[in-house]
Amino acid sequence: MLNYTVQRLIQALVAIFGVLTIVFVIMHLSGDPTLLLVPQDASAEMIAELRHQLGFDRPIWVQYIDYLHGLTQLDFGMSVVQRVPALDIVASRLPYTIQLAAGALMVAIGIGIPSGIIMATMRGSAIERILAAIVVTGQSVPTFLSAILLIFIFGVTLRWLPTSGASELRAMIMPSIALGALSMSTFARMSRIAIIDELGKDYVRAGLARGLSLGQTVFRHVLRNASIPVITIAALEIGNLLAGAVIIETVFAWPGIGQLAIQSIQSRDFLVVQVIVLLISFVYVLTSVLADLVYVVVDPRIRLVR
Amino acid sequence: MKPGLAFIASLALALMASTAIAQTKETLTIDLPNDVATLDPHLQWNTDSYTVYRNIFDNLLTRDSGGKIVPQIATEWTYENDTTITFKIRADVTFQDGSKLTAEDVAFSINRIIDPALKSPQLSQFDQIATAEVVDPTTVKVTTKSPYPALLAQLVKLSIVPKAYVEKVGDQDFNLHPVGSGPYKMADWKKGIQTELEAYDNYWRGEPPFEKVVFRAVPDVSTRIADLKTGKADLIRDVPPDQASTIESDSTKLLTGETERVGYLYLNAEAGPTKDVRVRQAIAYAIDKQGLVDALLEGYGKPINVVGAEPIFGYTEAVEGYPYDPQKAAELVKAAGAEGATVEFLTSPSYPRALVEAIQQMVNEVGLNVTISSSDQATFLKRRQGDAENAGGMAFGAWSCACQDADGIIFPLFRSGSIWAKYKNEKYDALVDQARAILDEGKRKELYTQAYEVLREDVPGLGLYQVYALYGAAKNLQWTPSANEAMFVMDMSWQH
């Protein structure tokens, strides 16, 4: 297992390096921040001068090597827009993203998995149909629409919840729901399918024949076996929640890294974008490695081999 | 019974208390699209940073409500000769750390921003200044490289920073913990979230109107409007015209500022079908400016005859604009043999798509074939400012130099050699060069009228409308927006 973990981490490093390089090249090929920084009446010489001062007039491979050299010393560089270390900027935003992702995950798992269980065990009932409708809604309403609808209903009309910002805990409710809705649907569908799949197996029939109720069978035996595909989804969803909050964070003025990513890309603040890319790819890789390890714990039949 | 009464009484008290707080609200909350990039006023000057830090710092000069340049830190100024000007400095101004503002600080501020080592993006606005020297504690002498009439207009934008403090803490720390002489001092800067300012009680112009001011970063306009309606924000910027009608309510109102900003169309005079002046004139005749203002801006704008609006020095009504005349336009297109010619319309998400499409429609109707190429802002700028061959046939823009002077508009836009100009006319170049190098106002005005006359003939660009800035505000907030779109909290107050 140790071997396996080490191997996965090496693969992960290669993947992250690849992503960094691709993003670096694309960002640099599509222009540099100088044009966006200068006042509009700047002359060509002024722009060239500032570009030179900021070092964007050097060949791209020189900038790349320079960047890598910094990375080896854990120097992630300075933001050209804010003139503070890029790492500090991202680090200051990260807690908000984690907070929001946690809230969304609570909505997704807390509602999604019980719904999946109910839909699988009470097939054909009215409650299944109602839940199915909710799941489809969560999956098909685009977040920018649901977010604005939530603000309009609960913020402006009913005045129950604050319309934007992250200054109080209550402000987390609407963005968590808006962001968690899609994941919630995924969890509900996946757990429903996984449970239905398990319910057809022999050990369930044996359990029922021994006199266990359906509920007992599901909670004692089925859930554990059905959890493998759900864990896989959870690993992917955590990555999505951390990286995919761009729209939600913008609409709710939630100061996480999704919003920061958009602003930094628009202003061509290369080094901030690089830190975010590094972070997100790291999270993706880490969660998928963790999921692999959790499999073994949950289901002893799975062995990790080289 | 008794506990019930007590409960109701306390509830009523609590309610009264909360309304009392609402009436004497000491915090003003302003929603901006983005947070400040830098609080060092000599670095970034994007609108949001600018809006916030100008409340922390004073400027050498400022503009009154009529747009006239008036004293702020400088009390008076005299030209010793065409390139040397001396400023008298107020003696009663203190910085927020208690130190006195002197000529040393003024000279330091000017020399700091023109020092290439600071890498200031604002350098181009001050690069005509050669040096600033201290004559005595209340006198500063500024020398320009050549006679430069726009100097005063540029100095309106120069914030005065404390020399001793900046030198002590260094540039990086100064950005994070700025100290100025303005009405508000920085209290708490949550980067990317909000910037909190606190009244500076010893401000030389009197007590600031609010105890605290909070600038929040709210990127989405619907959310800014929701914040305003629920009282979370007292003032919001950048209300789109199609939402303006939703702002007026019992607790909120719409504020309109007739700005110096102009919506204009650039036409490439050096490449493609628009190289033919008849095609450019045809496009000028093809556009129904009043129609654009009425239909897309809901009337929040004013059609203009030149690339410039009333608040700028050099604006003229003597030059006639192009009337809407599609028939004449179609004839000109035919005469140029350009029927069906493809004209590329460059744009980016920063510009209103509906407007771009409306213009496309109008120009297509007179016989040209306009295709829209949309890219992100950085790529758009790269093409628009690059080679004429690759700069498209036309593009929409909204221009303001925040200097209220024709020099800040038509010089960078159309003077050959400028990054924006895809046009060359020696007569025009001579006129704007001359207007830039003399100080006589009457003569300058005449030169700009002549320059606008040349632009009318050649149409390297077309003025469409004067932009009205729209703000949403709490009903009891008193404030008159200015032509240069500045938001000085000192000019705002609660209505009683």
mmCIF file of C-alpha atoms in Angstrom, chain A residues 28-32 35-47 49-50 53-54 78 80-85 89 92-93 96 148 151 155-156 159 162-168 249-253 255 259 263 265-266 268, chain B residues 31 33-34 37-38 43-46 116 118-125 127 154 172 175-176 190-193 216-220 222-223 226-227 229-232 376-379 381-382 385 398-401 408 412 417 419-420:
data_model
loop_
_atom_site.group_PDB
_atom_site.id
_atom_site.type_symbol
_atom_site.label_atom_id
_atom_site.label_comp_id
_atom_site.label_asym_id
_atom_site.label_seq_id
_atom_site.Cartn_x
_atom_site.Cartn_y
_atom_site.Cartn_z
ATOM 1 C CA HIS A 28 1.336 34.003 -21.818
ATOM 2 C CA LEU A 29 0.325 33.447 -25.426
ATOM 3 C CA SER A 30 -2.919 35.327 -24.931
ATOM 4 C CA GLY A 31 -1.325 38.634 -24.015
ATOM 5 C CA ASP A 32 0.197 40.112 -20.901
ATOM 6 C CA LEU A 35 -2.206 46.658 -21.604
ATOM 7 C CA LEU A 36 -4.774 46.260 -18.849
ATOM 8 C CA LEU A 37 -2.688 48.079 -16.254
ATOM 9 C CA VAL A 38 -1.801 51.284 -18.070
ATOM 10 C CA PRO A 39 -4.135 54.261 -18.394
ATOM 11 C CA GLN A 40 -5.698 54.396 -21.820
ATOM 12 C CA ASP A 41 -3.709 57.446 -22.929
ATOM 13 C CA ALA A 42 -0.383 55.673 -22.456
ATOM 14 C CA SER A 43 1.956 55.821 -25.427
ATOM 15 C CA ALA A 44 3.513 52.774 -27.067
ATOM 16 C CA GLU A 45 6.871 53.646 -25.466
ATOM 17 C CA MET A 46 5.296 53.856 -22.015
ATOM 18 C CA ILE A 47 3.694 50.461 -22.454
ATOM 19 C CA GLU A 49 8.732 50.534 -20.741
ATOM 20 C CA LEU A 50 6.302 49.103 -18.169
ATOM 21 C CA GLN A 53 10.027 46.763 -15.976
ATOM 22 C CA LEU A 54 7.617 43.938 -15.233
ATOM 23 C CA MET A 78 4.349 38.574 -6.822
ATOM 24 C CA VAL A 80 1.575 42.351 -10.757
ATOM 25 C CA VAL A 81 -1.808 43.883 -10.018
ATOM 26 C CA GLN A 82 -1.799 43.907 -6.228
ATOM 27 C CA ARG A 83 1.981 43.955 -5.686
ATOM 28 C CA VAL A 84 1.869 41.415 -2.878
ATOM 29 C CA PRO A 85 3.029 37.768 -2.922
ATOM 30 C CA ILE A 89 -3.505 36.436 -1.886
ATOM 31 C CA SER A 92 -6.295 34.692 2.305
ATOM 32 C CA ARG A 93 -9.160 33.525 0.092
ATOM 33 C CA TYR A 96 -13.796 31.080 2.393
ATOM 34 C CA ILE A 148 -30.411 34.947 -8.372
ATOM 35 C CA ILE A 151 -31.480 36.134 -3.553
ATOM 36 C CA GLY A 155 -33.066 38.108 0.385
ATOM 37 C CA VAL A 156 -35.098 40.855 -1.261
ATOM 38 C CA ARG A 159 -35.653 39.463 3.946
ATOM 39 C CA PRO A 162 -28.411 38.551 3.729
ATOM 40 C CA THR A 163 -28.122 39.113 -0.028
ATOM 41 C CA SER A 164 -24.339 38.971 -0.300
ATOM 42 C CA GLY A 165 -21.033 38.830 1.492
ATOM 43 C CA ALA A 166 -19.403 36.487 3.969
ATOM 44 C CA SER A 167 -19.492 38.536 7.132
ATOM 45 C CA GLU A 168 -21.938 36.324 9.059
ATOM 46 C CA GLU A 249 -18.958 33.129 -5.585
ATOM 47 C CA THR A 250 -19.408 35.920 -8.114
ATOM 48 C CA VAL A 251 -23.172 36.189 -7.684
ATOM 49 C CA PHE A 252 -23.085 36.087 -3.881
ATOM 50 C CA ALA A 253 -19.932 38.225 -3.656
ATOM 51 C CA PRO A 255 -14.657 36.079 -1.591
ATOM 52 C CA GLN A 259 -14.035 34.606 -7.787
ATOM 53 C CA GLN A 263 -10.609 38.221 -11.697
ATOM 54 C CA ILE A 265 -7.541 35.566 -15.425
ATOM 55 C CA GLN A 266 -9.318 38.680 -16.667
ATOM 56 C CA ARG A 268 -3.880 38.489 -16.628
ATOM 57 C CA ASP B 31 -20.952 48.388 -3.174
ATOM 58 C CA PRO B 33 -17.813 45.757 -8.600
ATOM 59 C CA ASN B 34 -14.346 44.872 -7.275
ATOM 60 C CA ALA B 37 -6.149 46.392 -6.130
ATOM 61 C CA THR B 38 -3.680 48.663 -4.327
ATOM 62 C CA LEU B 43 0.226 52.300 -8.237
ATOM 63 C CA GLN B 44 -2.984 50.930 -9.784
ATOM 64 C CA TRP B 45 -5.576 53.365 -10.914
ATOM 65 C CA ASN B 46 -8.473 51.140 -11.987
ATOM 66 C CA PRO B 116 10.728 54.359 -13.198
ATOM 67 C CA LEU B 118 8.248 52.387 -8.818
ATOM 68 C CA LYS B 119 6.930 50.769 -12.031
ATOM 69 C CA SER B 120 3.783 52.841 -11.751
ATOM 70 C CA PRO B 121 1.179 52.198 -14.441
ATOM 71 C CA GLN B 122 0.198 55.862 -14.039
ATOM 72 C CA LEU B 123 3.580 57.099 -15.193
ATOM 73 C CA SER B 124 2.279 58.057 -18.634
ATOM 74 C CA GLN B 125 0.036 60.705 -17.103
ATOM 75 C CA ASP B 127 5.836 61.732 -17.720
ATOM 76 C CA GLN B 154 -3.216 65.778 -14.593
ATOM 77 C CA GLN B 172 5.270 47.398 0.138
ATOM 78 C CA ASN B 175 0.519 49.867 0.174
ATOM 79 C CA LEU B 176 -0.834 47.684 2.970
ATOM 80 C CA LYS B 190 -9.903 42.578 3.981
ATOM 81 C CA LYS B 191 -8.330 41.997 0.599
ATOM 82 C CA GLY B 192 -10.795 40.968 -2.048
ATOM 83 C CA ILE B 193 -13.705 41.409 0.333
ATOM 84 C CA ARG B 216 -17.625 46.114 -0.425
ATOM 85 C CA ALA B 217 -16.647 44.076 -3.491
ATOM 86 C CA VAL B 218 -19.811 42.758 -5.155
ATOM 87 C CA PRO B 219 -19.097 41.696 -8.745
ATOM 88 C CA ASP B 220 -22.625 40.865 -9.866
ATOM 89 C CA SER B 222 -28.112 41.997 -9.658
ATOM 90 C CA THR B 223 -26.578 41.336 -6.256
ATOM 91 C CA ALA B 226 -30.430 43.386 -4.104
ATOM 92 C CA ASP B 227 -28.003 44.787 -1.501
ATOM 93 C CA LYS B 229 -32.913 47.241 -1.836
ATOM 94 C CA THR B 230 -32.388 45.385 1.422
ATOM 95 C CA GLY B 231 -30.358 48.210 2.931
ATOM 96 C CA LYS B 232 -27.150 46.207 3.000
ATOM 97 C CA ASP B 376 -11.543 38.749 -23.948
ATOM 98 C CA GLN B 377 -10.410 42.250 -23.017
ATOM 99 C CA ALA B 378 -6.649 41.550 -23.099
ATOM 100 C CA THR B 379 -6.837 40.018 -26.570
ATOM 101 C CA LEU B 381 -6.707 45.443 -26.626
ATOM 102 C CA LYS B 382 -3.806 43.604 -28.219
ATOM 103 C CA GLN B 385 -3.803 48.682 -30.296
ATOM 104 C CA ALA B 398 -16.263 54.359 -23.925
ATOM 105 C CA TRP B 399 -13.524 56.903 -23.329
ATOM 106 C CA SER B 400 -12.752 59.151 -20.389
ATOM 107 C CA CYS B 401 -9.360 60.565 -19.427
ATOM 108 C CA GLY B 408 -6.795 63.437 -23.112
ATOM 109 C CA PRO B 412 -4.363 59.412 -27.807
ATOM 110 C CA GLY B 417 1.872 57.160 -33.716
ATOM 111 C CA ILE B 419 -1.379 53.025 -30.134
ATOM 112 C CA TRP B 420 -5.074 53.678 -30.697
#
